[in-house]
Every structure is written in C-alpha cells, then in structure tokens.
Coordinates of C-alpha atoms in Angstrom, one line a residue:
M1 CA -20.4 -19.0 28.2
S2 CA -18.5 -20.0 25.0
V3 CA -18.3 -23.6 23.8
P4 CA -14.8 -25.2 24.1
P5 CA -13.1 -25.8 20.7
R6 CA -13.2 -29.7 21.4
A7 CA -16.9 -29.5 21.9
V8 CA -17.3 -27.6 18.7
Q9 CA -15.5 -30.1 16.8
L10 CA -17.6 -32.7 18.3
N11 CA -20.7 -31.0 17.4
E12 CA -19.2 -30.8 13.6
A13 CA -18.8 -34.6 14.0
N14 CA -22.3 -35.2 15.2
A15 CA -23.9 -33.0 12.6
F16 CA -22.1 -35.0 9.9
L17 CA -22.7 -38.5 11.1
K18 CA -26.5 -37.5 11.5
E19 CA -26.6 -36.1 8.1
H20 CA -24.8 -38.8 6.6
P21 CA -25.9 -42.1 8.3
E22 CA -24.9 -44.3 5.3
V23 CA -20.9 -43.3 5.8
L24 CA -19.1 -46.4 7.1
Y25 CA -15.5 -45.2 7.3
V26 CA -13.6 -42.1 7.4
D27 CA -10.2 -41.5 6.0
L28 CA -7.9 -39.3 8.2
L29 CA -5.5 -37.5 6.1
I30 CA -2.4 -35.7 6.4
A31 CA 0.0 -34.5 3.6
D32 CA 3.8 -35.2 3.9
M33 CA 6.7 -33.2 2.7
N34 CA 6.0 -34.1 -0.9
G35 CA 2.3 -33.2 -0.6
V36 CA 1.5 -36.9 -0.6
V37 CA -1.7 -37.6 1.4
R38 CA -1.0 -40.4 4.0
G39 CA -3.1 -41.4 7.1
K40 CA -5.3 -44.1 8.4
R41 CA -9.0 -45.5 7.7
I42 CA -11.4 -46.0 10.6
E43 CA -15.0 -46.9 11.2
R44 CA -17.5 -44.2 11.7
T45 CA -17.9 -45.3 15.4
S46 CA -14.5 -44.2 16.2
L47 CA -14.8 -40.6 14.8
H48 CA -15.7 -39.1 18.1
K49 CA -12.6 -40.7 19.8
V50 CA -10.5 -39.1 16.9
Y51 CA -12.0 -35.3 17.8
E52 CA -11.6 -36.2 21.5
K53 CA -7.9 -37.5 21.6
G54 CA -6.7 -37.4 18.1
I55 CA -4.7 -40.1 16.5
N56 CA -1.0 -41.2 16.5
L57 CA 1.5 -41.2 13.8
P58 CA 5.0 -41.4 13.7
A59 CA 7.0 -37.9 13.3
S60 CA 8.9 -39.6 10.6
L61 CA 6.0 -39.1 8.5
F62 CA 7.5 -35.7 7.6
A63 CA 11.0 -37.3 6.8
L64 CA 9.7 -39.5 4.0
D65 CA 11.3 -39.4 0.4
I66 CA 9.0 -39.6 -2.6
N67 CA 9.0 -43.4 -2.4
G68 CA 7.8 -43.3 1.2
S69 CA 11.1 -44.1 2.8
T70 CA 12.3 -42.6 5.8
V71 CA 15.3 -40.6 5.4
E72 CA 17.4 -41.2 8.4
S73 CA 19.5 -38.1 8.1
T74 CA 16.7 -35.9 9.1
G75 CA 16.9 -37.4 12.6
L76 CA 13.1 -37.7 12.8
G77 CA 13.4 -41.7 12.3
L78 CA 15.5 -44.1 14.4
D79 CA 17.4 -41.2 16.3
I80 CA 14.2 -40.7 18.2
G81 CA 12.8 -44.4 18.2
D82 CA 10.5 -43.6 15.6
A83 CA 8.3 -42.0 18.1
D84 CA 4.6 -41.0 17.6
R85 CA 3.2 -37.7 17.7
I86 CA -0.5 -36.8 18.0
C87 CA -2.6 -35.5 15.2
Y88 CA -5.7 -33.5 15.6
P89 CA -8.6 -32.9 13.1
I90 CA -8.9 -29.7 11.0
P91 CA -12.2 -28.0 11.6
G92 CA -14.5 -27.6 8.4
T93 CA -12.5 -30.5 6.5
L94 CA -15.0 -33.4 7.3
S95 CA -16.5 -34.5 3.9
N96 CA -17.7 -37.3 1.7
E97 CA -15.6 -39.2 -1.0
P98 CA -17.8 -39.0 -3.9
W99 CA -15.8 -41.6 -5.7
Q100 CA -16.1 -44.5 -3.0
K101 CA -18.2 -47.7 -3.8
R102 CA -18.7 -48.1 0.0
P103 CA -19.8 -44.9 1.6
T104 CA -16.7 -43.0 3.0
A105 CA -15.8 -39.6 4.4
Q106 CA -12.4 -37.8 5.0
L107 CA -11.1 -35.6 7.6
L108 CA -7.7 -33.5 7.2
M109 CA -5.6 -33.8 10.0
T110 CA -2.5 -31.9 11.4
M111 CA 0.4 -32.9 13.7
H112 CA 1.2 -32.0 17.2
E113 CA 3.6 -32.6 19.8
L114 CA 2.3 -34.7 22.7
E115 CA 2.1 -31.8 24.9
G116 CA -0.2 -30.0 22.4
D117 CA 1.9 -27.5 20.6
P118 CA 2.2 -27.9 16.9
F119 CA 4.7 -30.0 15.4
F120 CA 7.4 -27.8 13.6
A121 CA 8.0 -30.1 10.8
D122 CA 4.4 -30.4 9.3
P123 CA 4.6 -28.2 6.5
R124 CA 1.0 -26.9 7.3
E125 CA 2.6 -25.6 10.4
V126 CA 5.8 -24.3 8.4
L127 CA 3.2 -22.3 6.6
R128 CA 1.2 -21.0 9.9
Q129 CA 4.3 -19.5 11.2
V130 CA 5.0 -17.4 8.1
V131 CA 1.2 -16.3 8.2
T132 CA 1.4 -15.2 11.8
K133 CA 3.7 -12.4 10.7
F134 CA 1.0 -10.9 8.6
D135 CA -1.3 -11.2 11.6
E136 CA 0.9 -9.2 13.5
L137 CA 0.8 -6.4 11.0
G138 CA -2.8 -6.6 10.9
L139 CA -3.2 -8.0 7.4
T140 CA -5.0 -10.7 6.0
I141 CA -3.9 -12.9 2.8
C142 CA -6.4 -13.8 0.2
A143 CA -5.0 -16.6 -2.0
A144 CA -6.1 -19.0 -4.7
F145 CA -4.4 -21.7 -6.9
E146 CA -4.5 -22.7 -10.5
L147 CA -3.9 -26.4 -10.6
E148 CA -2.6 -28.0 -14.0
F149 CA -2.8 -31.9 -14.7
Y150 CA -2.9 -34.6 -17.4
L151 CA -5.3 -37.1 -17.9
I152 CA -3.4 -40.3 -19.0
D153 CA -4.0 -43.8 -20.0
Q154 CA -4.2 -46.5 -17.3
E155 CA -1.8 -48.5 -19.4
N156 CA 1.6 -47.2 -19.9
V157 CA 3.8 -47.7 -23.2
N158 CA 7.3 -49.0 -21.9
G159 CA 6.7 -47.3 -18.5
R160 CA 5.9 -44.0 -20.0
P161 CA 2.4 -42.2 -20.1
Q162 CA 0.1 -41.7 -23.0
P163 CA -3.0 -39.6 -23.3
P164 CA -6.1 -41.7 -22.8
R165 CA -8.7 -42.5 -25.4
S166 CA -11.6 -39.9 -25.5
P167 CA -14.8 -41.7 -24.2
I168 CA -16.6 -39.9 -27.0
S169 CA -14.5 -40.6 -30.2
G170 CA -12.3 -43.3 -29.0
K171 CA -9.2 -41.3 -30.2
R172 CA -6.3 -40.2 -28.5
P173 CA -5.4 -36.5 -28.5
H174 CA -2.1 -35.3 -29.9
S175 CA -2.3 -31.9 -30.7
T176 CA -2.1 -28.7 -28.3
Q177 CA -5.6 -27.1 -28.8
V178 CA -5.3 -24.5 -25.9
Y179 CA -8.7 -23.6 -24.6
L180 CA -10.6 -25.8 -27.1
I181 CA -14.0 -26.4 -25.9
D182 CA -14.4 -29.9 -27.8
D183 CA -11.7 -31.2 -25.9
L184 CA -13.8 -30.5 -22.7
D185 CA -16.5 -32.4 -24.5
E186 CA -14.2 -35.5 -25.3
Y187 CA -14.0 -35.9 -21.4
V188 CA -17.1 -34.0 -20.1
D189 CA -18.1 -36.9 -17.7
C190 CA -14.9 -37.0 -15.8
L191 CA -14.2 -33.1 -15.8
Q192 CA -17.8 -32.6 -14.8
D193 CA -17.7 -35.2 -12.0
I194 CA -14.4 -33.3 -10.8
L195 CA -16.2 -30.0 -10.3
E196 CA -19.4 -31.6 -8.8
G197 CA -17.2 -33.6 -6.4
A198 CA -15.4 -30.6 -5.5
K199 CA -18.5 -28.9 -4.9
E200 CA -19.7 -31.9 -2.5
Q201 CA -16.6 -31.7 -0.7
G202 CA -16.9 -27.7 -0.2
I203 CA -13.6 -27.3 -2.5
P204 CA -14.1 -23.9 -4.2
A205 CA -13.3 -25.1 -7.6
D206 CA -15.1 -22.7 -10.4
A207 CA -13.9 -23.7 -13.8
I208 CA -12.0 -26.2 -15.6
V209 CA -10.0 -25.1 -19.0
K210 CA -8.4 -27.0 -21.8
E211 CA -4.7 -26.4 -21.4
S212 CA -1.9 -26.3 -23.9
A213 CA -1.0 -30.1 -24.3
P214 CA -3.2 -33.2 -25.4
A215 CA -5.5 -34.2 -22.5
Q216 CA -4.1 -31.3 -20.3
F217 CA -6.4 -29.3 -18.0
E218 CA -6.4 -26.6 -15.4
V219 CA -8.7 -26.4 -12.5
N220 CA -9.2 -22.8 -10.8
L221 CA -9.8 -22.3 -7.5
H222 CA -11.7 -19.3 -5.9
H223 CA -9.9 -17.0 -3.7
V224 CA -10.3 -17.3 0.0
A225 CA -9.1 -15.1 2.8
D226 CA -7.0 -17.7 4.3
P227 CA -3.9 -19.0 2.8
I228 CA -3.7 -22.2 4.9
K229 CA -7.2 -23.0 3.9
A230 CA -6.3 -22.5 0.0
C231 CA -3.8 -25.2 0.7
D232 CA -6.1 -27.3 2.2
Y233 CA -8.3 -27.1 -1.0
A234 CA -5.4 -27.7 -3.3
V235 CA -4.3 -30.9 -1.6
L236 CA -7.8 -32.3 -1.5
L237 CA -8.5 -31.2 -5.1
K238 CA -5.3 -33.4 -6.3
R239 CA -7.0 -36.4 -4.3
L240 CA -10.2 -35.9 -5.8
I241 CA -9.0 -35.5 -9.4
K242 CA -6.8 -38.6 -9.0
N243 CA -9.9 -40.8 -7.7
I244 CA -12.5 -39.3 -10.1
A245 CA -10.4 -40.1 -12.9
Y246 CA -9.9 -43.6 -11.6
D247 CA -13.8 -44.1 -11.5
H248 CA -13.6 -43.1 -15.3
E249 CA -11.0 -45.7 -16.0
M250 CA -8.3 -43.0 -16.6
D251 CA -5.2 -42.0 -14.6
T252 CA -3.8 -38.6 -13.8
T253 CA -0.4 -37.2 -13.5
F254 CA 0.8 -34.1 -11.5
M255 CA 4.4 -34.7 -12.4
A256 CA 6.0 -31.2 -13.6
K257 CA 7.1 -32.6 -17.0
P258 CA 5.7 -36.2 -18.0
Y259 CA 6.2 -35.8 -21.9
P260 CA 9.1 -34.4 -23.7
G261 CA 8.2 -31.6 -26.2
Q262 CA 5.0 -30.8 -24.3
A263 CA 4.0 -28.4 -21.5
G264 CA 4.7 -29.2 -18.0
N265 CA 2.1 -28.8 -15.3
G266 CA 2.3 -25.7 -13.2
L267 CA 0.7 -24.6 -9.9
H268 CA 0.2 -20.8 -10.2
V269 CA -0.7 -18.8 -7.0
H270 CA -2.8 -15.6 -6.9
I271 CA -2.2 -13.5 -3.7
S272 CA -3.7 -10.4 -2.4
I273 CA -3.5 -8.6 0.9
L274 CA -6.4 -6.9 2.9
D275 CA -5.9 -4.5 5.7
K276 CA -7.7 -3.9 9.0
D277 CA -10.9 -2.5 7.2
G278 CA -10.6 -5.5 4.4
K279 CA -9.5 -3.1 1.7
N280 CA -7.0 -4.7 -0.8
I281 CA -3.8 -2.8 -0.2
F282 CA -2.8 -3.8 -3.8
A283 CA -5.8 -2.1 -5.4
S284 CA -4.9 0.9 -7.8
E285 CA -5.6 2.2 -10.9
D286 CA -2.2 2.5 -11.7
P287 CA -0.2 -0.7 -10.2
E288 CA 3.3 0.7 -10.6
Q289 CA 2.6 3.5 -8.3
N290 CA 1.3 1.2 -5.6
A291 CA 4.1 1.0 -3.1
A292 CA 2.7 -1.8 -1.2
L293 CA 2.4 -3.7 -4.5
R294 CA 6.1 -2.7 -5.6
H295 CA 7.5 -3.9 -2.3
A296 CA 5.7 -7.0 -2.1
I297 CA 7.1 -7.9 -5.8
G298 CA 10.5 -6.7 -4.8
G299 CA 10.6 -8.9 -1.7
V300 CA 9.5 -12.2 -3.9
L301 CA 11.9 -11.4 -6.7
E302 CA 14.9 -11.0 -4.2
T303 CA 14.0 -14.4 -2.5
L304 CA 12.8 -16.2 -5.8
P305 CA 16.1 -18.1 -6.0
A306 CA 16.0 -19.3 -2.6
Q307 CA 12.3 -20.3 -2.9
M308 CA 13.3 -22.5 -5.9
A309 CA 13.6 -25.7 -3.9
F310 CA 10.0 -25.3 -2.4
L311 CA 8.6 -24.3 -5.7
C312 CA 10.3 -26.9 -7.9
P313 CA 11.2 -29.7 -5.2
N314 CA 12.0 -32.7 -7.8
V315 CA 14.7 -33.5 -10.3
N316 CA 11.9 -33.6 -12.9
S317 CA 10.7 -30.2 -11.9
Y318 CA 13.5 -28.3 -13.8
R319 CA 12.7 -30.2 -17.1
R320 CA 9.5 -27.9 -17.3
F321 CA 11.3 -24.8 -18.0
G322 CA 11.5 -23.2 -21.4
A323 CA 10.1 -20.0 -23.2
Q324 CA 7.8 -21.8 -25.3
F325 CA 5.9 -23.5 -22.4
Y326 CA 5.3 -20.0 -20.7
V327 CA 7.6 -21.0 -17.5
P328 CA 9.6 -18.1 -16.5
N329 CA 13.1 -18.7 -15.7
S330 CA 14.3 -15.4 -14.2
P331 CA 13.3 -13.0 -11.5
T332 CA 10.9 -10.6 -13.4
W333 CA 7.5 -9.1 -13.1
G334 CA 5.0 -7.1 -15.5
L335 CA 1.6 -6.0 -16.0
D336 CA -0.9 -8.6 -17.5
N337 CA 2.5 -10.4 -18.9
R338 CA 2.5 -14.2 -19.0
T339 CA 6.1 -14.5 -19.7
V340 CA 7.3 -13.0 -16.3
A341 CA 7.7 -14.8 -13.2
L342 CA 5.1 -12.5 -11.1
R343 CA 2.2 -11.3 -13.2
V344 CA 0.0 -8.5 -12.2
P345 CA -3.4 -8.8 -13.9
T346 CA -4.8 -5.5 -14.6
G347 CA -8.6 -6.2 -15.3
S348 CA -9.9 -4.5 -12.4
A349 CA -8.3 -1.8 -10.0
D350 CA -10.2 -3.6 -6.8
A351 CA -8.8 -7.0 -8.2
V352 CA -5.2 -6.4 -8.4
R353 CA -3.1 -9.1 -7.2
L354 CA 0.1 -10.9 -7.6
E355 CA 0.0 -14.3 -9.7
H356 CA 3.2 -16.3 -9.0
R357 CA 3.9 -18.4 -12.0
V358 CA 7.0 -20.4 -11.3
A359 CA 5.9 -23.4 -9.3
G360 CA 5.2 -26.8 -10.5
A361 CA 2.1 -28.9 -9.8
D362 CA 4.4 -31.3 -8.1
A363 CA 5.0 -28.5 -5.3
N364 CA 3.7 -28.9 -1.7
P365 CA 1.2 -26.0 -1.6
Y366 CA 2.0 -25.3 1.9
L367 CA 5.6 -25.0 1.5
L368 CA 5.0 -22.9 -1.9
M369 CA 2.6 -20.6 -0.2
A370 CA 5.1 -20.4 2.7
S371 CA 8.2 -19.5 0.6
V372 CA 6.2 -17.0 -1.6
L373 CA 4.6 -15.3 1.6
A374 CA 8.0 -15.0 3.4
G375 CA 9.2 -13.0 0.0
V376 CA 6.1 -10.8 0.2
H377 CA 6.6 -10.0 3.9
H378 CA 10.2 -9.5 3.3
G379 CA 9.5 -7.1 0.8
L380 CA 6.8 -5.2 2.6
V381 CA 8.9 -4.5 5.7
N382 CA 11.9 -3.6 4.0
K383 CA 10.5 -1.4 1.3
I384 CA 12.3 -3.3 -1.4
E385 CA 11.9 -2.1 -4.9
P386 CA 11.5 -4.3 -7.6
G387 CA 12.6 -2.3 -10.5
A388 CA 10.9 -1.6 -13.8
P389 CA 8.3 -4.2 -15.1
V390 CA 9.0 -6.1 -18.1
E391 CA 7.1 -5.2 -21.4
G392 CA 7.0 -7.6 -24.2
N393 CA 8.7 -11.1 -24.1
S394 CA 10.6 -11.5 -21.1
Y395 CA 12.6 -14.5 -22.4
E396 CA 14.0 -12.5 -25.1
Q397 CA 15.1 -9.8 -22.7
N398 CA 16.2 -11.5 -19.7
E399 CA 18.9 -14.4 -19.5
Q400 CA 18.1 -17.3 -17.3
S401 CA 19.2 -16.9 -13.9
L402 CA 17.1 -19.0 -11.5
P403 CA 18.5 -22.2 -10.5
N404 CA 17.8 -24.7 -13.3
N405 CA 18.6 -27.9 -11.2
L406 CA 17.6 -29.3 -7.8
R407 CA 21.1 -29.4 -6.2
D408 CA 21.8 -25.6 -7.0
A409 CA 18.3 -24.7 -5.6
L410 CA 19.0 -26.7 -2.4
R411 CA 22.2 -24.7 -2.0
E412 CA 20.2 -21.3 -2.4
L413 CA 17.9 -22.4 0.2
D414 CA 20.3 -23.6 2.7
D415 CA 22.5 -20.4 2.5
S416 CA 19.6 -17.9 2.5
E417 CA 19.5 -15.8 5.6
V418 CA 16.0 -14.3 4.7
M419 CA 14.3 -17.6 4.2
A420 CA 15.8 -18.9 7.6
K421 CA 14.0 -15.9 9.3
Y422 CA 10.9 -17.1 8.1
I423 CA 11.1 -20.8 7.9
D424 CA 12.6 -22.7 10.9
P425 CA 16.3 -23.7 10.0
K426 CA 15.6 -27.0 11.5
Y427 CA 12.8 -27.6 8.8
I428 CA 15.1 -26.5 6.0
D429 CA 17.7 -28.8 7.2
I430 CA 15.0 -31.7 7.2
F431 CA 13.9 -30.7 3.7
V432 CA 17.3 -30.4 2.3
A433 CA 18.2 -33.8 3.7
C434 CA 15.3 -35.5 2.2
K435 CA 15.7 -34.0 -1.3
E436 CA 19.5 -34.5 -1.1
S437 CA 18.8 -38.2 -0.7
E438 CA 16.5 -38.4 -3.6
L439 CA 19.1 -36.6 -5.5
E440 CA 21.8 -39.1 -4.6
E441 CA 19.8 -41.8 -5.6
F442 CA 18.8 -40.3 -8.9
E443 CA 22.4 -39.4 -9.7
H444 CA 23.4 -43.0 -9.1
S445 CA 20.7 -44.4 -11.4
I446 CA 21.7 -45.1 -15.2
S447 CA 19.1 -44.1 -17.7
D448 CA 18.0 -45.7 -20.8
L449 CA 19.6 -42.8 -22.8
E450 CA 23.2 -43.7 -21.2
Y451 CA 22.7 -47.1 -22.3
N452 CA 21.6 -46.1 -26.0
W453 CA 24.7 -43.6 -26.2
Y454 CA 27.5 -45.6 -24.5
L455 CA 26.7 -49.2 -24.2
H456 CA 28.3 -50.2 -27.6
T457 CA 29.9 -47.0 -28.8
V458 CA 32.7 -46.3 -26.2

C-alpha cells in the first residue's frame, strides 16, 4: 500500500527534526509577485501542524506592490474582505538557515484555495499551469539560472550604493575586471560561505564568477529536470546571498541597474527539453538544422515583446539595456553569440540549449520561466520559424525594437492573445494592476535631477 502524500511529508519533517535537534524555529516562506520572500516564523514544535493543516495567509499577499502595500485594484484585498487562503509545504525544501545565530530552518510554501485547489495568483502556480502543457506532450523541461548581484557597502552615500571595502586590502573596487580571480580572493570568505551555504540547503550552485563591474558577481546554478524546482532554487539563493553578506558586514543588491555607467544585474535562464526517452530534443551537430530548436526559438522571439513585463517588471529594469553592457534590446538569436536575446551555446552536440539573456535579476523567477516557456511551447506546436541567426554584433545590425519602458511592456502583455492562452488572464490583470500602481506613484514623484535642472532655471 502506498503512503499518503501528507504522511510522506510528515516523515520528511520527522527525519529533519531528528537530525537537527538544535533547531529552535522554522521560517515558512512564500515568494510574492515581486519575488520578495514573505511568511511566518514558528517554533519547531509547530512544524508537524504545518505539514498536517498548513498555515493561513491572506490572498492579498499576491497583490502587494514593491513596498508591501496591497493594490486594491487587483480585487484581492478589501473586495474579498482580505480573506485568507491556505499554504502548504513544498516537499524537499526543508533546510537549515546557516546564517542564523539561533538555529533556524526554512520551508517553502505554496498557496491553495480553502477547498484544496492551487491558488491561481501564486506565481508558482502560474508557472505550473504552463509546465502542464509540456507534460501533455510528454516533454520534460531542464532549466538552470545564472544570477548576477552586487556586493555593496552597508552605508550608502546620499542614499546611493557604493562598493564595499575589501576585507583583504581595505580598498573599494572601482574598475571592471571581468573574470578577475583576484577580485574573488578579495571577498573570498563571503563568496565561499555562499557556496557552502547553498550546498547545505541543497541549492545546486556550482560556481561563482567575477562579473563586469566593481564587486559584481554571478552564481551559476546547475540544471535540473524540473523548471519549478529551478525557480525555487533561484528564490532561495537570493535569500541566502543576502543573509550571508549581512554576516560579513556587507549588503547586496539584485536591483537591475544600481549604478549609472556600470553593468546591470541579469538573470539568464538556460533551457533544454527532454523527450519521453530522456533525450534532448535540441541536441544536434548542426543546431540550425534542428527543427524543434528553431521552432522553440521562433516562438520565444515572437512572444518576446509580450514577455518583457515579466522579464523586466520594474521602472529601473529598463535602465539596464545598452550594447556596451551585453543586454539585448531586439528579438534576435545566434549561435554562441552574446549580443543576441537567445544564445545557443555550441560547445557540445548533446548539450545544445537555449540561453535567454534578456531578464534582469529583479524578475520573479517563476513569472520569467512561465513567460519564456509559453513562448517555447507556442513555437513548438505552431512550428514557428525564427529567421536566420545573427552573426557578429547584433547591436550594429538590429535597431532596438523591444519595449524600452514599463508602460509599453505592460500594454504588450495586456494585449497579447498568445500569452493569455498560457497565463490566466485574471492573473495578467492582477499583475498589470500592481505594476501600473507602482508606475503611477513613480511618475508622480519628483527626482533630484528635476530640481537640479528646473528649480532655479525656468
């Protein structure tokens, strides 16, 4: 007789608590629309109750703006009495928080209706709905993220970030120095603790590289044959990086463009697809001749304008774009070409995959993945051809054509018939309402530059 799922999860909790008698508390985590982790902290004695009955959180958790305020125009706040839904644990996500002084564990949750069905506005559920379309075709998605971030000083200068002093030399970095090993050495204790913490939490982070700006780094996650789990790892990795940096008296930012004149933070995603026999359908000695690969690329490129609001969900997101920073601004693809939106690495025939290079590190990984996979599926089932790959510098050959501001991106998403087939239009309405609310507040603010330009001159 098979063990009921709830009993299986209770066994997971029992085994963890037995192995970690020192744990005092458990953080129950759920990622909101912006990818910000929210939730509750409980004592260890309450963990079994969480596995048995879940916890209540308001549905409005998924209608919060970037400041954590409910956007009432979504209909998930006062219109429904700010009513609760129920959140259940995600199996396999119970782990220690290595940065805590008081031994604490963490557990990812996902929201459900009170009757048990998944809650439509949970970004994790938005992605799951897209993944089921691949399940129907007998296809499995393999995915991995590359996450960029800045280490920054805990003290800002006039509200603006600055690189932290090196624990080794005491100096602040100012030059680019991409891939420089010495810069890894300058922050080695913090960076090594990130990798070791990831290992302790079961997050498959396999490398850290120095990126192309002062104190900017990238963590590479190993691919997994489950796109939802790949997003879980990305959410947990961001939380880990932030807290390990605090332990080293530094701060971090995943803001898309924290410094004028320096590279922004990207969130690249690598995707391949396995058939029923576990073979990569993109594998090819000559990727241009692989029909499945071409069609997947064609679908993503066709839907890329409508994806932009999910890939670049904030006002600041669009400041990241520019040829000198390797951020593609037109729907292009190429073989082993880092100037295009969709790069196809060509190192090995068996490892041919798509690298989607548009999104910023400020994107919600679940919504990013959902929108990209929607494009992939659209291309596969409709056999959409992508045109010829770009050779050489795409920025010199293709004019910017993707939305370059949040308002236009929201319009593209709202008007897209294709995206509405993959992502519940009710959810699109909620997302657009939240982001339009943020945009309205931003546009009513007055910047320092406006005061400098106009206060005494007009």
